[in-house]
Amino acid sequence: MKENLYNYILGIADNSLILGQRLGELCGHGPTLETDIACTNISLDLFGQVRSYFQYAAKIAGDKRTEDDIAMLRKEREYKNVLLVEQPNTNFAYTIGRQFLFDAYHLAFLAELQKSTDLTLSAIANKCIKEVSYHERFSSDWVKRLGDGTEESNQKMQEAINDLWTYTDELFHQTEADKVMVSEGVGVDVTKLKLNYYKRVNDLLQVADLEIPESKYFQKGGKEGVHTEHLGYLLSELQYMQRAYPNMEW
Amino acid sequence: MSEEQIRSLERQFDERIARDEKIEPKDWMPEKYRKTHIRQMSQHAHSEIVGMLPEGNWITRAPSLRRKVALLAKVQDEAGHGLYLYSATETLGISRDEMYEQLHTGKAKYSSIFNYPTVTWADMGAVGWLVDGAAIINQVPLCNTSYGPYARAMIRVCKEESFHQRQGFEIMMKLANGSPEQKELAQDALNRWWWPSLMMLGPTDAESVHTEQSMKWKLKRKSNDDLRQQFIDQTVPQAELIGLTIPDPDLKWNEERGSYDFGDINWDEFWQVVKGHGPCNKERMKARIGAWEEGEWIRDAAMAHAKKKQERKQKQAV
């Protein structure tokens, strides 16, 4: 099996999986019906993407493993998502902040992945980018609304951005599998996305009347499977049925 | 307007309904017609929104990606129905905020079935199959109801509900044909949801206060007891098909009536839940009120931003 490609796909898909799961927690509890529907929609898009990636990964693995085995039967240290996406829905400002900080990256990433020499990945990217450009529009609009809205919303949005900022740098780290994939023309060189990312994010924060955090201390580890304490609880819900009732069809 | 004029308008109004014409928002209508429709339509909208909670409860724990996506889409459909129905109700001169207020203070009701807990994954099957099944039986006749916006909303709602019902039945079928443990989950869910689903079709005709007037306005086409019988006759063969047992020892085919006879419904339980003392009444209201209150600063922000944006635009124009 193509180990590097397999791991590379999981690295991409786990971000969508974990973020989709976080958004799924909110379904039915949104601040308005319209935002509730929108967040559920984004969650749905992300899970749709996950299925495309994992079905492809299962094919590459070439054994009996299924998309669900990959999604739900790995150990905590085997999930490769960035720390950003596993952060909890502390309040709507955190949900929106997390979404925008990820979407801005995701959009730029998919634009490059479309050029992959791996035709399946490029086709998946081509499909996903349409969805993600909507996600980015939704989340950036809300960052503006909350930043520019009332004093209270500005404070809350600022606090969320300050807290989540520490997880942004990890988006541009490369794992060993990433490097091999980049050299083969399959993967995206994320280090090259960094400059434009911070430009896009900083521009939006300015428009939204928010301060750009000055902290130079960043957290990393998600891509190597070393997560924040939040992930374990998220996984125990995600995996509950597959663990409690192993080897069954649903 | 003189009493004579009002009586004449009422007569014309009744004749229009009798001719199967639709009543539209700007048409004259008796005050009672407006109030009754606000009550029923908002109650319907609230049921969709509160109904998101018991199913939303299993989104993070769905057993497969396919099931998770389907459940997310389903709960999202319910939100869409809520939105659609609130909008249709607004055409009668009440705002969505006012309707929320009525829900949160307990003035407006929602379907009592959503005050039962969803304790296992099989409940996602049972709710789809039985609860959506009973809802469809209630709602299909409403596609021809007299108030235009409601009738048109129901056409779309019913299409989606019937998809949900098939989806729920498919979950049950998979469980019933699965391992002994899965089959047990399915039977247990049927045992718990069967009687509340029968109650969902409303009190017996003798106790139902709104039926007669509602029949005239085509808000109701059949009595509660007739709908209940239709639901039972339709559902029993489905349970048999997948090898599950309806939890009613008195259930028996009645050749003469061409229908199933069934056991006594525990109406004390029904009224207990309707009056607010079911297993989850408090949790459901807490979740709805919590979402509304926690959302206040967000709605305020959106309004403030829209206002500032408008002002900036005006300044630029000057």
Coordinates of C-alpha atoms in Angstrom, one line a residue:
Chain A
M1 CA 0.0 0.0 0.0
K2 CA 1.1 3.6 -0.6
E3 CA 1.7 4.4 3.0
N4 CA 2.6 8.1 2.4
L5 CA -0.4 8.8 0.2
Y6 CA -2.7 7.0 2.7
N7 CA -1.4 9.1 5.6
Y8 CA -1.5 12.2 3.5
I9 CA -5.2 11.7 2.8
L10 CA -6.0 11.1 6.4
G11 CA -4.2 14.3 7.3
I12 CA -6.5 16.3 5.0
A13 CA -9.7 14.4 5.9
D14 CA -9.3 14.4 9.7
N15 CA -9.6 18.2 9.7
S16 CA -13.0 18.0 8.0
L17 CA -14.0 15.1 10.2
I18 CA -13.3 16.7 13.5
L19 CA -14.6 20.1 12.5
G20 CA -17.8 18.5 11.1
Q21 CA -18.2 16.7 14.4
R22 CA -17.8 19.9 16.4
L23 CA -20.4 21.7 14.2
G24 CA -22.8 18.7 14.5
E25 CA -22.9 19.3 18.3
L26 CA -24.6 22.6 17.6
C27 CA -27.5 21.3 15.5
G28 CA -30.8 22.5 17.0
H29 CA -29.1 25.0 19.4
G30 CA -28.1 27.8 17.0
P31 CA -28.7 31.5 17.9
T32 CA -31.2 31.8 15.0
L33 CA -32.9 29.2 12.8
E34 CA -30.9 30.6 9.8
T35 CA -27.5 30.2 11.4
D36 CA -28.5 26.8 12.8
I37 CA -29.3 25.6 9.3
A38 CA -26.1 27.2 7.9
C39 CA -23.8 25.5 10.5
T40 CA -25.5 22.2 9.9
N41 CA -25.0 22.7 6.2
I42 CA -21.3 23.3 6.7
S43 CA -21.1 20.2 8.9
L44 CA -22.8 18.2 6.2
D45 CA -20.4 19.4 3.5
L46 CA -17.5 18.5 5.7
F47 CA -18.7 15.0 6.3
G48 CA -19.4 14.6 2.6
Q49 CA -15.8 15.5 2.0
V50 CA -14.6 13.1 4.6
R51 CA -16.5 10.3 2.9
S52 CA -14.9 11.0 -0.4
Y53 CA -11.4 11.1 1.1
F54 CA -11.8 8.0 3.3
Q55 CA -13.4 5.9 0.6
Y56 CA -10.3 6.7 -1.5
A57 CA -8.0 5.9 1.5
A58 CA -9.8 2.6 2.0
K59 CA -9.2 1.7 -1.6
I60 CA -5.5 2.5 -1.3
A61 CA -5.3 0.5 1.9
G62 CA -6.6 -2.4 -0.2
D63 CA -7.7 -4.5 2.7
K64 CA -11.2 -4.9 4.3
R65 CA -11.1 -1.5 6.0
T66 CA -14.0 0.8 5.3
E67 CA -14.6 4.5 5.5
D68 CA -16.2 4.0 8.9
D69 CA -13.2 2.0 10.3
I70 CA -10.9 4.8 9.3
A71 CA -13.2 7.5 10.8
M72 CA -14.2 5.7 14.0
L73 CA -11.8 3.0 14.9
R74 CA -8.5 4.7 15.3
K75 CA -6.8 5.5 18.6
E76 CA -6.5 9.1 19.8
R77 CA -2.8 9.4 18.8
E78 CA -3.7 8.3 15.2
Y79 CA -5.8 11.3 14.4
K80 CA -3.9 13.8 12.4
N81 CA -6.1 16.9 12.4
V82 CA -4.8 20.3 13.4
L83 CA -5.4 21.4 17.0
L84 CA -7.5 24.3 15.7
V85 CA -10.5 22.3 14.5
E86 CA -10.9 20.3 17.7
Q87 CA -11.3 23.4 19.9
P88 CA -14.7 23.4 21.6
N89 CA -17.8 25.5 20.8
T90 CA -17.2 27.8 23.8
N91 CA -19.7 30.3 22.4
F92 CA -20.7 31.5 18.9
A93 CA -17.7 33.8 18.6
Y94 CA -15.4 30.8 19.1
T95 CA -17.4 28.7 16.6
I96 CA -17.1 31.5 14.1
G97 CA -13.5 32.3 14.8
R98 CA -12.5 28.7 14.5
Q99 CA -14.4 28.4 11.3
F100 CA -12.9 31.4 9.7
L101 CA -9.4 30.7 10.7
F102 CA -9.8 27.2 9.2
D103 CA -11.8 28.2 6.1
A104 CA -9.2 30.8 5.0
Y105 CA -6.6 28.1 5.1
H106 CA -8.9 25.4 3.7
L107 CA -9.8 27.5 0.7
A108 CA -6.2 28.3 -0.2
F109 CA -5.2 24.6 0.4
L110 CA -7.9 23.2 -2.0
A111 CA -7.0 25.7 -4.7
E112 CA -3.6 24.1 -4.7
L113 CA -4.8 20.6 -4.3
Q114 CA -6.8 20.9 -7.5
K115 CA -3.4 20.9 -9.2
S116 CA -2.4 17.6 -7.7
T117 CA -1.0 15.0 -10.0
D118 CA -3.2 12.5 -8.2
L119 CA -6.4 12.7 -10.2
T120 CA -8.7 11.5 -7.5
L121 CA -7.4 14.1 -5.0
S122 CA -7.6 16.8 -7.6
A123 CA -11.2 15.8 -8.4
I124 CA -12.2 15.8 -4.7
A125 CA -10.6 19.2 -4.3
N126 CA -12.5 20.5 -7.3
K127 CA -15.8 19.5 -5.7
C128 CA -14.9 20.7 -2.2
I129 CA -13.7 24.1 -3.2
K130 CA -17.1 25.2 -4.2
E131 CA -18.5 24.3 -0.8
V132 CA -15.6 25.8 1.1
S133 CA -15.8 29.1 -0.7
Y134 CA -19.3 29.4 0.7
H135 CA -18.1 28.4 4.2
E136 CA -15.5 31.1 4.0
R137 CA -18.0 33.7 2.9
F138 CA -20.3 32.7 5.8
S139 CA -17.6 32.7 8.5
S140 CA -15.9 35.9 7.3
D141 CA -19.3 37.7 7.2
W142 CA -20.0 36.7 10.8
V143 CA -16.5 37.8 12.0
K144 CA -17.4 41.2 10.5
R145 CA -20.8 41.2 12.0
L146 CA -19.6 40.3 15.5
G147 CA -16.5 42.5 15.3
D148 CA -18.3 45.5 14.1
G149 CA -21.6 44.9 15.9
T150 CA -21.9 45.9 19.6
E151 CA -19.2 46.4 22.2
E152 CA -20.1 43.1 23.7
S153 CA -19.9 41.2 20.5
N154 CA -16.6 42.9 19.6
Q155 CA -15.1 41.8 22.9
K156 CA -16.3 38.2 22.5
M157 CA -15.0 38.0 19.0
Q158 CA -11.7 39.5 20.0
E159 CA -11.4 37.0 22.9
A160 CA -12.1 34.1 20.6
I161 CA -9.5 35.3 18.0
N162 CA -6.9 35.9 20.7
D163 CA -7.4 32.4 22.1
L164 CA -7.5 30.6 18.8
W165 CA -4.6 32.5 17.3
T166 CA -2.1 30.1 18.9
Y167 CA -3.4 27.3 16.8
T168 CA -3.0 29.0 13.4
D169 CA 0.7 28.5 12.8
E170 CA 0.3 24.7 12.8
L171 CA -1.7 24.8 9.6
F172 CA 1.6 25.5 7.8
H173 CA 3.7 22.8 9.3
Q174 CA 4.8 19.8 7.1
T175 CA 4.9 16.2 8.3
E176 CA 7.3 13.7 6.7
A177 CA 4.4 12.3 4.6
D178 CA 3.6 15.8 3.5
K179 CA 7.2 16.4 2.3
V180 CA 7.2 13.2 0.3
M181 CA 3.9 14.0 -1.3
V182 CA 4.9 17.5 -2.2
S183 CA 8.1 16.2 -3.8
E184 CA 5.9 13.8 -5.9
G185 CA 3.6 16.6 -7.0
V186 CA 0.7 15.0 -5.2
G187 CA 0.6 17.2 -2.1
V188 CA 0.4 20.9 -1.4
D189 CA 3.4 22.8 0.0
V190 CA 1.5 24.4 2.8
T191 CA 4.6 26.5 3.8
K192 CA 3.9 28.6 0.7
L193 CA 0.3 29.4 1.8
K194 CA 1.3 31.1 5.0
L195 CA 2.0 34.6 3.8
N196 CA -1.2 35.0 1.9
Y197 CA -3.2 33.4 4.7
Y198 CA -2.1 35.9 7.3
K199 CA -2.6 38.7 4.9
R200 CA -6.2 37.6 4.3
V201 CA -6.9 37.0 8.0
N202 CA -5.3 40.3 9.1
D203 CA -7.2 42.3 6.4
L204 CA -10.5 40.8 7.6
L205 CA -9.7 41.5 11.3
Q206 CA -9.0 45.1 10.4
V207 CA -12.2 45.5 8.5
A208 CA -14.0 43.9 11.4
D209 CA -12.6 46.4 13.9
L210 CA -10.6 43.7 15.6
E211 CA -7.0 43.7 16.8
I212 CA -4.5 41.4 15.2
P213 CA -3.0 39.3 18.1
E214 CA 0.7 40.0 18.7
S215 CA 1.5 36.7 20.3
K216 CA 4.4 34.8 18.8
Y217 CA 3.9 31.6 20.8
F218 CA 2.1 28.9 18.9
Q219 CA 0.9 25.4 19.7
K220 CA 1.4 22.4 17.5
G221 CA 1.3 18.6 17.6
G222 CA -2.1 17.7 16.0
K223 CA -0.5 16.6 12.8
E224 CA 1.7 14.2 14.7
G225 CA -1.3 12.9 16.8
V226 CA -0.5 14.8 19.9
H227 CA -3.7 16.6 20.6
T228 CA -5.3 18.9 23.2
E229 CA -7.3 17.3 26.0
H230 CA -10.5 18.2 24.1
L231 CA -10.1 15.6 21.4
G232 CA -10.5 12.5 23.6
Y233 CA -14.0 13.5 24.6
L234 CA -15.0 14.3 21.0
L235 CA -13.7 10.9 19.9
S236 CA -15.6 9.0 22.7
E237 CA -18.8 10.3 21.2
L238 CA -17.8 9.8 17.6
Q239 CA -16.7 6.3 18.3
Y240 CA -19.3 5.2 20.8
M241 CA -21.5 3.0 18.6
Q242 CA -18.6 1.3 16.8
R243 CA -16.9 0.6 20.1
A244 CA -20.0 -0.6 22.0
Y245 CA -21.3 -2.7 19.1
P246 CA -18.2 -3.9 17.2
N247 CA -18.4 -5.5 13.7
M248 CA -22.0 -4.7 12.9
E249 CA -23.6 -3.1 10.0
W250 CA -25.9 -0.1 10.5
Chain B
M1 CA -68.7 47.7 9.7
S2 CA -72.2 46.7 10.6
E3 CA -73.1 43.3 11.9
E4 CA -75.1 42.7 8.7
Q5 CA -72.0 43.5 6.6
I6 CA -69.9 41.1 8.7
R7 CA -72.4 38.3 8.4
S8 CA -72.4 38.8 4.6
L9 CA -68.6 38.7 4.5
E10 CA -68.7 35.5 6.6
R11 CA -71.2 34.0 4.3
Q12 CA -69.1 34.7 1.2
F13 CA -66.0 33.4 3.1
D14 CA -67.7 30.1 4.0
E15 CA -68.8 29.8 0.4
R16 CA -65.3 30.3 -0.9
I17 CA -64.0 27.5 1.3
A18 CA -66.9 25.2 0.3
R19 CA -65.9 25.8 -3.3
D20 CA -62.3 24.7 -2.4
E21 CA -60.9 28.2 -3.1
K22 CA -57.7 29.1 -1.2
I23 CA -57.8 32.0 1.3
E24 CA -54.8 34.2 0.8
P25 CA -53.1 36.5 3.4
K26 CA -54.7 39.8 2.1
D27 CA -58.2 38.4 1.9
W28 CA -60.8 39.2 4.5
M29 CA -61.1 36.5 7.1
P30 CA -63.0 36.0 10.3
E31 CA -60.9 36.8 13.4
K32 CA -61.5 33.3 14.7
Y33 CA -60.1 31.8 11.5
R34 CA -57.0 33.9 11.8
K35 CA -56.5 33.0 15.5
T36 CA -57.1 29.3 14.9
H37 CA -54.6 29.3 12.1
I38 CA -52.0 31.2 14.1
R39 CA -52.4 28.7 16.9
Q40 CA -52.2 25.5 14.7
M41 CA -49.5 26.7 12.3
S42 CA -47.3 28.1 15.1
Q43 CA -47.8 24.9 17.1
H44 CA -46.7 23.0 14.0
A45 CA -43.6 25.2 13.5
H46 CA -42.7 24.8 17.2
S47 CA -43.0 21.0 16.9
E48 CA -40.5 21.0 14.1
I49 CA -38.0 23.1 16.1
V50 CA -38.4 21.2 19.4
G51 CA -38.4 18.0 17.3
M52 CA -34.9 18.8 16.3
L53 CA -33.7 18.1 19.8
P54 CA -34.4 14.4 20.4
E55 CA -32.8 13.5 17.0
G56 CA -30.0 16.1 17.3
N57 CA -29.1 14.1 20.4
W58 CA -27.7 11.3 18.3
I59 CA -25.8 13.3 15.6
T60 CA -22.5 13.1 17.3
R61 CA -22.9 9.4 18.0
A62 CA -24.4 8.1 14.8
P63 CA -22.9 4.7 14.0
S64 CA -21.5 5.3 10.5
L65 CA -20.7 8.3 8.3
R66 CA -23.6 7.5 6.0
R67 CA -26.1 7.5 8.9
K68 CA -24.5 10.6 10.4
V69 CA -24.9 12.6 7.1
A70 CA -28.5 11.3 6.7
L71 CA -29.4 12.3 10.3
L72 CA -27.8 15.7 9.9
A73 CA -29.7 16.3 6.7
K74 CA -32.9 15.1 8.3
V75 CA -32.6 17.4 11.4
Q76 CA -31.7 20.2 9.0
D77 CA -34.9 19.5 7.0
E78 CA -36.9 19.9 10.3
A79 CA -35.3 23.3 10.8
G80 CA -36.2 24.2 7.2
H81 CA -39.8 23.2 7.9
G82 CA -39.8 25.3 11.0
L83 CA -38.6 28.3 9.0
Y84 CA -41.1 27.7 6.3
L85 CA -44.0 27.4 8.7
Y86 CA -43.0 30.4 10.8
S87 CA -42.9 32.4 7.6
A88 CA -46.3 31.1 6.6
T89 CA -47.7 32.0 10.0
E90 CA -46.2 35.5 9.8
T91 CA -48.6 36.2 6.9
L92 CA -51.4 36.2 9.5
G93 CA -49.9 39.2 11.3
I94 CA -47.7 37.7 14.0
S95 CA -43.9 37.9 14.2
R96 CA -41.5 35.0 14.7
D97 CA -40.3 36.7 17.9
E98 CA -43.8 36.8 19.2
M99 CA -44.3 33.1 18.4
Y100 CA -41.0 32.2 20.2
E101 CA -42.2 34.2 23.2
Q102 CA -45.4 32.1 23.2
L103 CA -43.4 28.9 23.1
H104 CA -41.0 30.0 25.8
T105 CA -43.7 31.1 28.2
G106 CA -45.7 27.9 27.6
K107 CA -48.7 29.7 26.0
A108 CA -48.1 27.8 22.7
K109 CA -47.8 24.1 22.7
Y110 CA -45.7 21.7 20.5
S111 CA -46.2 18.0 19.8
S112 CA -45.9 16.1 23.1
I113 CA -44.1 13.2 21.5
F114 CA -40.9 15.2 21.6
N115 CA -40.9 15.1 25.4
Y116 CA -39.8 11.5 25.3
P117 CA -36.1 10.7 25.4
T118 CA -34.1 9.1 22.6
V119 CA -32.0 6.7 24.6
T120 CA -30.5 4.4 22.0
W121 CA -29.5 4.6 18.3
A122 CA -32.6 2.5 17.4
D123 CA -34.7 5.4 18.5
M124 CA -33.6 7.3 15.4
G125 CA -35.2 4.5 13.4
A126 CA -38.4 4.4 15.6
V127 CA -38.8 8.1 15.5
G128 CA -38.5 8.3 11.7
W129 CA -40.7 5.3 11.2
L130 CA -43.5 5.9 13.7
V131 CA -43.4 9.6 14.7
D132 CA -42.8 10.8 11.1
G133 CA -45.3 8.2 10.0
A134 CA -48.0 9.5 12.3
A135 CA -47.1 13.1 11.4
I136 CA -47.6 12.3 7.7
I137 CA -51.0 10.9 8.4
N138 CA -51.9 14.1 10.2
Q139 CA -50.4 16.3 7.6
V140 CA -51.2 14.9 4.1
P141 CA -54.8 16.2 4.3
L142 CA -53.4 19.6 5.1
C143 CA -52.0 19.9 1.6
N144 CA -55.6 20.7 0.7
T145 CA -56.4 23.0 3.6
S146 CA -58.1 26.3 3.0
Y147 CA -55.4 28.7 3.9
G148 CA -53.1 29.0 0.9
P149 CA -49.7 29.6 2.5
Y150 CA -50.2 26.7 4.9
A151 CA -51.4 24.3 2.2
R152 CA -48.4 25.1 -0.1
A153 CA -46.0 24.8 2.8
M154 CA -47.4 21.4 3.6
I155 CA -46.9 20.0 0.1
R156 CA -43.2 20.5 0.5
V157 CA -43.1 19.4 4.1
C158 CA -45.0 16.2 3.4
K159 CA -42.6 15.2 0.6
E160 CA -39.7 15.5 2.9
E161 CA -41.5 13.8 5.8
S162 CA -42.3 10.8 3.7
F163 CA -38.6 10.5 2.8
H164 CA -37.8 10.7 6.6
Q165 CA -40.3 8.0 7.3
R166 CA -38.7 5.6 4.7
Q167 CA -35.3 6.5 6.2
G168 CA -36.5 5.6 9.7
F169 CA -38.0 2.4 8.5
E170 CA -34.8 1.5 6.8
I171 CA -32.8 2.0 10.0
M172 CA -35.2 -0.3 11.8
M173 CA -35.1 -2.9 9.0
K174 CA -31.3 -3.0 9.1
L175 CA -31.4 -3.5 12.9
A176 CA -34.1 -6.1 12.8
N177 CA -32.1 -8.1 10.2
G178 CA -28.9 -7.6 12.1
S179 CA -27.3 -9.3 15.1
P180 CA -29.5 -10.5 18.1
E181 CA -28.3 -7.4 20.0
Q182 CA -29.4 -5.1 17.2
K183 CA -32.7 -6.8 16.9
E184 CA -33.2 -6.3 20.6
L185 CA -32.4 -2.6 20.2
A186 CA -35.1 -2.3 17.5
Q187 CA -37.8 -4.1 19.5
D188 CA -37.0 -2.1 22.6
A189 CA -37.4 1.1 20.6
L190 CA -40.7 0.0 19.1
N191 CA -41.9 -0.9 22.6
R192 CA -41.2 2.6 23.9
W193 CA -42.4 4.6 20.9
W194 CA -45.5 2.7 19.9
W195 CA -48.0 4.1 22.5
P196 CA -46.7 7.6 22.4
S197 CA -47.0 7.6 18.6
L198 CA -50.7 6.5 18.9
M199 CA -51.3 9.3 21.4
M200 CA -49.6 11.7 18.9
L201 CA -52.8 11.6 16.8
G202 CA -54.6 13.4 19.5
P203 CA -57.3 12.7 22.2
T204 CA -60.3 10.6 21.3
D205 CA -63.0 12.4 19.3
A206 CA -65.2 12.7 22.4
E207 CA -62.5 14.7 24.1
S208 CA -61.2 16.8 21.1
V209 CA -62.3 20.4 21.4
H210 CA -61.4 21.8 18.1
T211 CA -62.5 19.2 15.6
E212 CA -65.9 20.5 14.3
Q213 CA -64.8 24.0 13.4
S214 CA -61.5 22.7 12.0
M215 CA -63.3 20.3 9.7
K216 CA -65.3 23.2 8.3
W217 CA -62.1 25.1 7.5
K218 CA -60.4 22.0 6.1
L219 CA -57.8 22.3 8.8
K220 CA -58.9 18.8 9.6
R221 CA -60.4 16.2 7.2
K222 CA -60.7 13.2 9.4
S223 CA -61.2 12.7 13.1
N224 CA -58.4 11.8 15.5
D225 CA -59.8 8.3 16.0
D226 CA -60.0 7.7 12.2
L227 CA -56.4 8.9 11.7
R228 CA -55.2 6.7 14.5
Q229 CA -56.9 3.7 13.0
Q230 CA -55.4 4.5 9.6
F231 CA -51.9 4.7 11.3
I232 CA -52.3 1.4 13.0
D233 CA -53.6 -0.4 9.9
Q234 CA -50.7 0.9 7.9
T235 CA -48.0 0.2 10.5
V236 CA -48.8 -3.3 11.8
P237 CA -47.9 -5.0 8.5
Q238 CA -44.7 -3.0 8.3
A239 CA -43.7 -4.3 11.7
E240 CA -44.5 -7.9 10.7
L241 CA -42.5 -7.5 7.5
I242 CA -39.3 -6.9 9.6
G243 CA -40.2 -9.4 12.3
L244 CA -40.9 -7.0 15.1
T245 CA -43.8 -7.3 17.6
I246 CA -46.2 -4.5 18.3
P247 CA -46.4 -4.2 22.1
D248 CA -50.1 -4.6 22.4
P249 CA -51.5 -8.0 23.5
D250 CA -55.0 -6.9 22.4
L251 CA -54.0 -6.1 18.8
K252 CA -56.1 -8.3 16.5
W253 CA -57.3 -8.2 12.9
N254 CA -61.0 -7.6 12.8
E255 CA -62.4 -9.1 9.6
E256 CA -65.7 -7.4 9.8
R257 CA -64.3 -3.9 10.2
G258 CA -61.4 -4.6 7.9
S259 CA -59.2 -3.0 10.5
Y260 CA -57.1 -3.9 13.6
D261 CA -58.7 -3.8 17.0
F262 CA -56.3 -2.5 19.6
G263 CA -55.8 -2.1 23.3
D264 CA -56.6 0.8 25.6
I265 CA -54.4 3.9 25.4
N266 CA -53.1 5.3 28.7
W267 CA -54.7 8.7 28.4
D268 CA -53.5 9.6 31.9
E269 CA -49.9 9.5 30.5
F270 CA -50.9 11.6 27.5
W271 CA -52.4 14.4 29.7
Q272 CA -49.5 14.2 32.1
V273 CA -47.0 14.9 29.2
V274 CA -49.3 17.5 27.6
K275 CA -49.5 19.3 30.9
G276 CA -45.7 19.6 31.1
H277 CA -44.8 16.6 33.2
G278 CA -43.3 14.2 30.6
P279 CA -39.8 12.8 30.8
C280 CA -38.1 15.7 28.9
N281 CA -40.5 18.7 28.9
K282 CA -38.2 20.7 31.2
E283 CA -35.1 19.8 29.2
R284 CA -36.6 20.6 25.8
M285 CA -37.8 24.0 27.0
K286 CA -34.5 24.7 28.7
A287 CA -32.7 23.9 25.5
R288 CA -34.9 26.2 23.4
I289 CA -34.9 29.1 25.9
G290 CA -31.2 28.6 26.4
A291 CA -30.5 28.9 22.7
W292 CA -32.7 32.0 22.4
E293 CA -31.1 33.8 25.4
E294 CA -27.5 32.8 24.5
G295 CA -28.3 34.1 21.0
E296 CA -29.4 37.5 22.1
W297 CA -25.9 39.2 21.9
I298 CA -25.5 37.6 18.5
R299 CA -28.8 38.9 17.1
D300 CA -28.0 42.3 18.6
A301 CA -24.6 42.4 17.0
A302 CA -26.1 41.5 13.6
M303 CA -28.7 44.3 13.9
A304 CA -26.0 46.8 15.0
H305 CA -23.7 45.9 12.2
A306 CA -26.5 46.2 9.6
K307 CA -27.4 49.6 11.0
K308 CA -23.7 50.8 10.9
K309 CA -23.3 49.5 7.4
Q310 CA -26.4 51.4 6.3
E311 CA -25.2 54.6 7.9
R312 CA -21.7 54.3 6.3
K313 CA -23.4 53.8 3.0
Q314 CA -25.6 56.9 3.5
K315 CA -22.5 59.0 4.5
Q316 CA -20.7 57.9 1.4
A317 CA -23.7 58.9 -0.8
V318 CA -23.6 62.4 0.8

